[in-house]
mmCIF file of C-alpha atoms and ligand atoms in Angstrom:
data_model
loop_
_atom_site.group_PDB
_atom_site.id
_atom_site.type_symbol
_atom_site.label_atom_id
_atom_site.label_comp_id
_atom_site.label_asym_id
_atom_site.label_seq_id
_atom_site.Cartn_x
_atom_site.Cartn_y
_atom_site.Cartn_z
ATOM 1 C CA UNK A 23 99.968 -37.590 222.752
ATOM 2 C CA UNK A 24 97.580 -37.690 225.888
ATOM 3 C CA UNK A 25 98.535 -34.829 229.063
ATOM 4 C CA UNK A 26 97.566 -35.496 232.735
ATOM 5 C CA UNK A 27 97.719 -33.122 235.217
ATOM 6 C CA UNK A 28 96.221 -33.511 238.501
ATOM 7 C CA UNK A 29 94.590 -29.947 240.528
ATOM 8 C CA UNK A 30 93.585 -30.411 243.548
ATOM 9 C CA UNK A 31 92.588 -34.282 243.904
ATOM 10 C CA UNK A 32 91.265 -33.531 240.071
ATOM 11 C CA UNK A 33 93.109 -35.613 237.490
ATOM 12 C CA UNK A 34 92.420 -33.630 233.747
ATOM 13 C CA UNK A 35 93.018 -36.215 231.530
ATOM 14 C CA UNK A 36 93.366 -34.431 227.808
ATOM 15 C CA UNK A 37 92.524 -36.887 225.075
ATOM 16 C CA UNK A 38 94.326 -37.878 222.090
ATOM 17 C CA UNK A 39 92.545 -36.955 218.521
ATOM 18 C CA UNK A 40 91.964 -40.613 217.916
ATOM 19 C CA UNK A 41 90.544 -42.925 220.963
ATOM 20 C CA UNK A 42 90.878 -46.287 219.688
ATOM 21 C CA UNK A 43 91.224 -49.466 221.351
ATOM 22 C CA UNK A 44 94.839 -49.167 220.025
ATOM 23 C CA UNK A 45 94.890 -45.655 222.115
ATOM 24 C CA UNK A 46 93.085 -46.843 225.527
ATOM 25 C CA UNK A 47 95.656 -49.349 225.843
ATOM 26 C CA UNK A 48 98.356 -46.765 227.018
ATOM 27 C CA UNK A 49 95.117 -44.163 228.234
ATOM 28 C CA UNK A 50 93.835 -46.379 230.895
ATOM 29 C CA UNK A 51 97.214 -48.013 232.280
ATOM 30 C CA UNK A 52 98.645 -44.120 232.438
ATOM 31 C CA UNK A 53 95.335 -43.172 234.349
ATOM 32 C CA UNK A 54 95.826 -45.842 236.395
ATOM 33 C CA UNK A 55 99.251 -44.855 237.899
ATOM 34 C CA UNK A 56 97.979 -41.065 239.011
ATOM 35 C CA UNK A 57 94.562 -43.139 240.627
ATOM 36 C CA UNK A 58 97.294 -45.505 242.315
ATOM 37 C CA UNK A 59 99.114 -42.834 243.757
ATOM 38 C CA UNK A 60 96.186 -42.199 245.462
ATOM 39 C CA UNK A 61 96.127 -38.149 244.987
ATOM 40 C CA UNK A 62 93.813 -38.527 242.940
ATOM 41 C CA UNK A 63 89.558 -38.504 244.114
ATOM 42 C CA UNK A 64 88.277 -37.430 240.738
ATOM 43 C CA UNK A 65 88.909 -37.355 236.876
ATOM 44 C CA UNK A 66 88.310 -35.014 234.108
ATOM 45 C CA UNK A 67 87.978 -36.228 229.893
ATOM 46 C CA UNK A 68 88.775 -33.209 228.068
ATOM 47 C CA UNK A 69 87.916 -34.121 224.759
ATOM 48 C CA UNK A 70 88.751 -30.681 223.374
ATOM 49 C CA UNK A 71 90.904 -32.610 220.752
ATOM 50 C CA UNK A 72 89.005 -35.356 219.911
ATOM 51 C CA UNK A 73 87.470 -35.795 216.759
ATOM 52 C CA UNK A 74 86.985 -40.143 216.549
ATOM 53 C CA UNK A 75 85.861 -42.740 219.269
ATOM 54 C CA UNK A 76 84.931 -45.807 218.774
ATOM 55 C CA UNK A 77 83.390 -48.408 221.570
ATOM 56 C CA UNK A 78 87.057 -48.252 223.624
ATOM 57 C CA UNK A 79 86.379 -44.553 224.994
ATOM 58 C CA UNK A 80 83.154 -46.424 226.443
ATOM 59 C CA UNK A 81 85.301 -48.753 227.953
ATOM 60 C CA UNK A 82 88.352 -46.800 229.590
ATOM 61 C CA UNK A 83 85.787 -44.070 231.337
ATOM 62 C CA UNK A 84 83.697 -47.221 233.099
ATOM 63 C CA UNK A 85 86.968 -48.757 233.493
ATOM 64 C CA UNK A 86 87.839 -44.954 235.175
ATOM 65 C CA UNK A 87 84.479 -45.217 237.359
ATOM 66 C CA UNK A 88 85.155 -48.349 238.830
ATOM 67 C CA UNK A 89 87.966 -47.395 240.993
ATOM 68 C CA UNK A 90 87.530 -44.090 242.053
ATOM 69 C CA UNK A 91 83.452 -44.508 242.719
ATOM 70 C CA UNK A 92 83.887 -47.262 245.379
ATOM 71 C CA UNK A 93 85.657 -43.962 247.324
ATOM 72 C CA UNK A 94 83.217 -41.525 246.211
ATOM 73 C CA UNK A 95 84.800 -40.286 242.888
ATOM 74 C CA UNK A 96 83.134 -38.866 240.108
ATOM 75 C CA UNK A 97 83.863 -38.999 236.358
ATOM 76 C CA UNK A 98 82.897 -35.783 234.466
ATOM 77 C CA UNK A 99 83.299 -35.318 230.297
ATOM 78 C CA UNK A 100 83.648 -32.413 229.161
ATOM 79 C CA UNK A 101 84.492 -29.765 226.190
ATOM 80 C CA UNK A 102 82.411 -32.934 223.950
ATOM 81 C CA UNK A 103 81.518 -32.475 220.535
ATOM 82 C CA UNK A 104 77.584 -33.862 219.295
ATOM 83 C CA UNK A 105 79.311 -36.768 218.465
ATOM 84 C CA UNK A 106 80.960 -38.109 221.314
ATOM 85 C CA UNK A 107 78.462 -37.097 223.546
ATOM 86 C CA UNK A 108 75.967 -39.311 221.665
ATOM 87 C CA UNK A 109 78.238 -42.418 221.887
ATOM 88 C CA UNK A 110 78.557 -41.172 225.327
ATOM 89 C CA UNK A 111 74.428 -41.558 225.980
ATOM 90 C CA UNK A 112 74.140 -44.146 223.646
ATOM 91 C CA UNK A 113 76.289 -46.338 225.943
ATOM 92 C CA UNK A 114 74.017 -45.089 229.138
ATOM 93 C CA UNK A 115 76.846 -43.284 230.782
ATOM 94 C CA UNK A 116 74.561 -40.261 231.333
ATOM 95 C CA UNK A 117 74.246 -41.869 234.567
ATOM 96 C CA UNK A 118 77.701 -42.348 235.432
ATOM 97 C CA UNK A 119 79.542 -39.490 233.932
ATOM 98 C CA UNK A 120 78.875 -35.880 234.302
ATOM 99 C CA UNK A 121 78.921 -34.084 230.347
ATOM 100 C CA UNK A 122 78.749 -30.699 230.607
ATOM 101 C CA UNK A 123 78.439 -28.204 227.927
ATOM 102 C CA UNK A 124 79.964 -28.083 225.274
ATOM 103 C CA UNK A 125 82.425 -25.685 223.728
ATOM 104 C CA UNK A 126 82.781 -26.526 220.077
ATOM 105 C CA UNK A 127 80.718 -28.139 218.156
ATOM 106 C CA UNK A 128 80.572 -31.221 215.475
ATOM 107 C CA UNK A 129 80.581 -30.158 211.937
ATOM 108 C CA UNK A 130 81.638 -26.247 212.119
ATOM 109 C CA UNK A 131 83.626 -26.878 209.458
ATOM 110 C CA UNK A 132 80.149 -27.464 206.987
ATOM 111 C CA UNK A 133 81.351 -28.414 202.835
ATOM 112 C CA UNK B 9 76.240 -71.092 210.779
ATOM 113 C CA UNK B 10 73.766 -68.390 211.758
ATOM 114 C CA UNK B 11 73.186 -65.061 209.448
ATOM 115 C CA UNK B 12 71.353 -62.433 210.187
ATOM 116 C CA UNK B 13 70.476 -60.102 207.086
ATOM 117 C CA UNK B 14 68.515 -56.252 207.445
ATOM 118 C CA UNK B 15 68.057 -56.158 203.395
ATOM 119 C CA UNK B 16 69.208 -55.996 200.346
ATOM 120 C CA UNK B 17 69.254 -54.523 197.390
ATOM 121 C CA UNK B 18 71.172 -55.516 194.066
ATOM 122 C CA UNK B 19 72.872 -53.051 192.183
ATOM 123 C CA UNK B 20 76.140 -53.038 190.071
ATOM 124 C CA UNK B 21 79.781 -52.418 191.684
ATOM 125 C CA UNK B 22 81.112 -49.627 189.756
ATOM 126 C CA UNK B 23 85.000 -49.718 192.309
ATOM 127 C CA UNK B 24 86.372 -52.317 194.813
ATOM 128 C CA UNK B 25 89.082 -52.063 196.909
ATOM 129 C CA UNK B 26 91.023 -54.755 198.941
ATOM 130 C CA UNK B 27 93.273 -55.629 201.429
ATOM 131 C CA UNK B 28 94.725 -57.485 204.151
ATOM 132 C CA UNK B 29 96.503 -56.770 207.619
ATOM 133 C CA UNK B 30 97.878 -58.135 210.246
ATOM 134 C CA UNK B 31 95.607 -58.375 213.611
ATOM 135 C CA UNK B 32 97.391 -55.896 215.358
ATOM 136 C CA UNK B 33 95.558 -52.596 217.165
ATOM 137 C CA UNK B 34 97.895 -50.591 215.151
ATOM 138 C CA UNK B 35 95.856 -51.433 212.500
ATOM 139 C CA UNK B 36 92.617 -50.274 213.496
ATOM 140 C CA UNK B 37 93.575 -46.489 212.464
ATOM 141 C CA UNK B 38 94.508 -47.653 209.874
ATOM 142 C CA UNK B 39 91.615 -49.434 208.289
ATOM 143 C CA UNK B 40 89.592 -46.660 209.536
ATOM 144 C CA UNK B 41 91.758 -43.844 206.973
ATOM 145 C CA UNK B 42 91.804 -46.391 203.997
ATOM 146 C CA UNK B 43 88.084 -46.567 204.265
ATOM 147 C CA UNK B 44 87.681 -43.098 204.137
ATOM 148 C CA UNK B 45 89.913 -42.541 201.199
ATOM 149 C CA UNK B 46 87.562 -45.199 199.134
ATOM 150 C CA UNK B 47 85.270 -43.032 200.014
ATOM 151 C CA UNK B 48 86.029 -39.871 199.319
ATOM 152 C CA UNK B 49 85.297 -39.392 195.689
ATOM 153 C CA UNK B 50 81.604 -39.571 197.303
ATOM 154 C CA UNK B 51 82.153 -36.268 198.852
ATOM 155 C CA UNK B 52 81.008 -38.078 202.045
ATOM 156 C CA UNK B 53 79.866 -35.466 205.100
ATOM 157 C CA UNK B 54 81.136 -35.334 208.320
ATOM 158 C CA UNK B 55 79.175 -37.610 209.661
ATOM 159 C CA UNK B 56 78.923 -39.483 207.500
ATOM 160 C CA UNK B 57 82.946 -40.245 207.562
ATOM 161 C CA UNK B 58 82.894 -40.299 210.995
ATOM 162 C CA UNK B 59 79.677 -43.368 210.663
ATOM 163 C CA UNK B 60 81.860 -44.851 208.285
ATOM 164 C CA UNK B 61 85.143 -44.512 210.205
ATOM 165 C CA UNK B 62 83.387 -45.592 214.172
ATOM 166 C CA UNK B 63 81.596 -48.561 211.927
ATOM 167 C CA UNK B 64 85.312 -49.802 210.986
ATOM 168 C CA UNK B 65 87.398 -49.741 213.641
ATOM 169 C CA UNK B 66 84.106 -51.163 215.608
ATOM 170 C CA UNK B 67 84.406 -54.419 213.307
ATOM 171 C CA UNK B 68 88.035 -54.126 213.398
ATOM 172 C CA UNK B 69 88.560 -54.222 216.814
ATOM 173 C CA UNK B 70 86.615 -56.576 217.452
ATOM 174 C CA UNK B 71 88.647 -59.028 214.241
ATOM 175 C CA UNK B 72 91.980 -58.217 216.788
ATOM 176 C CA UNK B 73 90.350 -59.170 220.064
ATOM 177 C CA UNK B 74 87.864 -61.303 220.002
ATOM 178 C CA UNK B 75 88.391 -63.090 216.997
ATOM 179 C CA UNK B 76 92.843 -63.708 217.024
ATOM 180 C CA UNK B 77 91.703 -63.340 221.267
ATOM 181 C CA UNK B 78 93.970 -60.719 221.394
ATOM 182 C CA UNK B 79 96.958 -62.512 220.954
ATOM 183 C CA UNK B 80 98.593 -59.709 218.688
ATOM 184 C CA UNK B 81 99.788 -62.295 216.331
ATOM 185 C CA UNK B 82 101.294 -60.704 212.833
ATOM 186 C CA UNK B 83 100.025 -64.009 211.244
ATOM 187 C CA UNK B 84 97.034 -63.611 211.982
ATOM 188 C CA UNK B 85 95.295 -61.781 209.341
ATOM 189 C CA UNK B 86 91.734 -59.433 208.896
ATOM 190 C CA UNK B 87 90.446 -58.027 205.428
ATOM 191 C CA UNK B 88 88.856 -55.340 204.224
ATOM 192 C CA UNK B 89 87.331 -55.236 200.866
ATOM 193 C CA UNK B 90 85.384 -52.207 199.791
ATOM 194 C CA UNK B 91 82.559 -51.984 197.427
ATOM 195 C CA UNK B 92 80.861 -49.330 195.294
ATOM 196 C CA UNK B 93 77.157 -49.350 193.943
ATOM 197 C CA UNK B 94 76.153 -46.147 193.423
ATOM 198 C CA UNK B 95 76.150 -44.445 195.677
ATOM 199 C CA UNK B 96 75.891 -46.920 198.208
ATOM 200 C CA UNK B 97 79.304 -48.215 200.080
ATOM 201 C CA UNK B 98 79.417 -51.502 201.353
ATOM 202 C CA UNK B 99 82.036 -53.133 204.164
ATOM 203 C CA UNK B 100 83.546 -56.488 204.913
ATOM 204 C CA UNK B 101 85.491 -57.871 207.168
ATOM 205 C CA UNK B 102 86.121 -60.557 207.770
ATOM 206 C CA UNK B 103 88.600 -63.104 210.143
ATOM 207 C CA UNK B 104 89.773 -66.454 210.505
ATOM 208 C CA UNK B 105 89.533 -66.511 214.581
ATOM 209 C CA UNK B 106 87.621 -68.880 216.851
ATOM 210 C CA UNK B 107 83.753 -67.060 215.803
ATOM 211 C CA UNK B 108 81.052 -66.393 217.244
ATOM 212 C CA UNK B 109 78.641 -69.223 218.717
ATOM 213 C CA UNK B 110 75.376 -67.178 219.547
ATOM 214 C CA UNK B 111 75.798 -64.625 216.923
ATOM 215 C CA UNK B 112 72.184 -62.849 217.961
ATOM 216 C CA UNK B 113 73.513 -62.847 221.798
ATOM 217 C CA UNK B 114 76.449 -61.268 220.689
ATOM 218 C CA UNK B 115 74.511 -58.407 219.211
ATOM 219 C CA UNK B 116 72.890 -57.638 222.039
ATOM 220 C CA UNK B 117 73.935 -54.221 223.252
ATOM 221 C CA UNK B 118 76.418 -54.261 226.081
ATOM 222 C CA UNK B 119 76.372 -58.073 225.829
ATOM 223 C CA UNK B 120 80.819 -58.486 226.143
ATOM 224 C CA UNK B 121 82.607 -61.947 226.863
ATOM 225 C CA UNK B 122 86.136 -59.505 227.589
ATOM 226 C CA UNK B 123 84.738 -57.453 230.421
ATOM 227 C CA UNK B 124 87.991 -57.681 231.473
ATOM 228 C CA UNK B 125 89.785 -55.709 228.856
ATOM 229 C CA UNK B 126 86.909 -52.905 229.960
ATOM 230 C CA UNK B 127 85.112 -53.525 226.541
ATOM 231 C CA UNK B 128 81.558 -52.659 226.965
ATOM 232 C CA UNK B 129 79.620 -54.971 224.385
ATOM 233 C CA UNK B 130 78.805 -51.856 222.116
ATOM 234 C CA UNK B 131 80.393 -52.336 219.007
ATOM 235 C CA UNK B 132 77.092 -54.393 217.530
ATOM 236 C CA UNK B 133 75.552 -51.723 218.662
ATOM 237 C CA UNK B 134 77.265 -48.739 217.001
ATOM 238 C CA UNK B 135 78.009 -50.068 213.666
ATOM 239 C CA UNK B 136 73.603 -51.195 213.304
ATOM 240 C CA UNK B 137 73.273 -46.906 214.228
ATOM 241 C CA UNK B 138 75.836 -46.187 212.192
ATOM 242 C CA UNK B 139 75.151 -48.039 209.063
ATOM 243 C CA UNK B 140 72.281 -48.556 206.903
ATOM 244 C CA UNK B 141 72.207 -52.159 206.912
ATOM 245 C CA UNK B 142 74.995 -55.026 209.472
ATOM 246 C CA UNK B 143 74.495 -58.624 208.587
ATOM 247 C CA UNK B 144 77.404 -60.802 210.739
ATOM 248 C CA UNK B 145 77.758 -64.638 209.767
ATOM 249 C CA UNK B 146 80.021 -66.473 211.677
ATOM 250 C CA UNK B 147 80.883 -69.879 212.591
ATOM 251 C CA UNK B 148 82.658 -70.977 215.601
ATOM 252 C CA UNK B 149 86.547 -72.665 214.757
ATOM 253 C CA UNK B 150 86.281 -70.658 211.614
ATOM 254 C CA UNK B 151 85.650 -66.914 211.510
ATOM 255 C CA UNK B 152 84.066 -64.496 211.558
ATOM 256 C CA UNK B 153 82.136 -61.699 209.043
ATOM 257 C CA UNK B 154 80.863 -58.433 209.451
ATOM 258 C CA UNK B 155 79.100 -56.613 206.368
ATOM 259 C CA UNK B 156 77.580 -53.422 206.090
ATOM 260 C CA UNK B 157 76.566 -50.637 204.153
ATOM 261 C CA UNK B 158 76.076 -46.946 203.603
ATOM 262 C CA UNK B 159 74.041 -44.494 201.198
ATOM 263 C CA UNK B 160 77.183 -41.869 201.180
ATOM 264 C CA UNK B 161 75.866 -38.350 200.189
ATOM 265 C CA UNK B 162 72.817 -38.697 200.077
ATOM 266 C CA UNK B 163 72.015 -38.070 204.321
ATOM 267 C CA UNK B 164 69.771 -35.185 204.677
ATOM 268 C CA UNK B 165 70.981 -33.212 206.788
ATOM 269 C CA UNK B 166 69.148 -33.994 210.861
ATOM 270 C CA UNK B 167 68.728 -30.973 213.312
ATOM 271 C CA UNK B 168 69.990 -30.906 216.391
ATOM 272 C CA UNK B 169 71.413 -33.869 218.291
ATOM 273 C CA UNK B 170 69.649 -36.713 220.190
HETATM 274 N N1 ATP C 225 85.442 -61.096 214.976
HETATM 275 C C1 ATP C 225 84.752 -61.990 216.909
HETATM 276 N N2 ATP C 225 84.979 -63.635 216.611
HETATM 277 C C2 ATP C 225 84.681 -63.491 217.491
HETATM 278 N N3 ATP C 225 83.792 -63.125 218.347
HETATM 279 C C3 ATP C 225 83.277 -61.702 217.969
HETATM 280 C C4 ATP C 225 84.070 -61.399 217.631
HETATM 281 N N4 ATP C 225 83.244 -59.768 217.080
HETATM 282 C C5 ATP C 225 82.059 -59.789 218.014
HETATM 283 N N5 ATP C 225 82.427 -61.139 218.709
HETATM 284 C C6 ATP C 225 81.873 -61.338 220.320
HETATM 285 O O1 ATP C 225 80.752 -60.197 220.331
HETATM 286 C C7 ATP C 225 80.539 -59.260 221.498
HETATM 287 C C8 ATP C 225 79.892 -58.260 221.079
HETATM 288 O O2 ATP C 225 80.370 -57.691 220.871
HETATM 289 P P1 ATP C 225 80.134 -56.318 220.447
HETATM 290 O O3 ATP C 225 81.967 -55.351 219.215
HETATM 291 O O4 ATP C 225 79.046 -55.428 220.264
HETATM 292 O O5 ATP C 225 81.221 -55.847 222.249
HETATM 293 P P2 ATP C 225 82.244 -55.994 222.882
HETATM 294 O O6 ATP C 225 83.748 -56.093 221.956
HETATM 295 O O7 ATP C 225 82.276 -56.869 223.655
HETATM 296 O O8 ATP C 225 82.540 -54.313 223.642
HETATM 297 P P3 ATP C 225 82.855 -53.069 223.000
HETATM 298 O O9 ATP C 225 82.483 -52.845 221.428
HETATM 299 O O10 ATP C 225 81.877 -52.324 223.461
HETATM 300 O O11 ATP C 225 84.583 -53.146 223.449
HETATM 301 C C9 ATP C 225 82.242 -60.147 222.039
HETATM 302 O O12 ATP C 225 82.334 -59.447 223.307
HETATM 303 C C10 ATP C 225 82.513 -61.111 221.934
HETATM 304 O O13 ATP C 225 82.132 -62.238 222.613
HETATM 305 MG MG1 MG C 226 83.753 -54.638 220.397
#
């Protein structure tokens, strides 16, 4: 399960372990309810728990960005591992999401 | 029928598994877990595991959303065939959905026909980036088949990122 918290006008979304098309439907719908409430200007996507993401994650971020950017809102990605950052960069999200420096590293657990 | 072939190598198949499942979004995770279980005996690195899971997730999601037009009908079926040739995984994901008119255009990064469903047009680009080979065959009205290969347990460790 993902968690939502509003701090000032920032919506913090703690993303689930796996972000795919199936999961993206609930995440986007929940996030939009907060956006519609008018209390949210910026969004922080927290990838701390996330170990898997496909192109559906790109769609979540782009979709939310489009909803808040017209009001001057910003989108941030925190705790994204190298793999998730690679996916964000490959999708050209660099200019859209502010990708904060990582805390955890992908592949920290060596086999 | 359009066919895009990148490269091909013929070797003996040492293991094979095939699953067929309903074209509903719940099965995207199932397909990822199934392919991960299939390659486990090859001792894949986390990177390889993650690459293969991403590629499979993209192909299955495409079958659900585009092939079967996101209707989530349990009677629509997606099949996934995994084959092992030495240390190489071949995985083929097929649907009997609407098919693709122009495969080359569809494979262009950021090309999508479903922007209203928040698709970003990156699926094929990820399959291409994360696998060694990608071949897409499709026929309008008959369906689509995506075949991908990836060597497992051989990737030299690449330092740094991006
Ligand atoms: N199995 C399929 N059946 C029919 N059309 C497909 C299929 N797979 C892909 N397509 C077509 O190819 C296009 C590009 O696919 P791709 O996966 O690259 O992007 P997307 O699915 O639109 O977006 P994303 O994968 O980023 O969410 C799709 O928009 C769709 O028109
Ligand atoms: Mg796709």
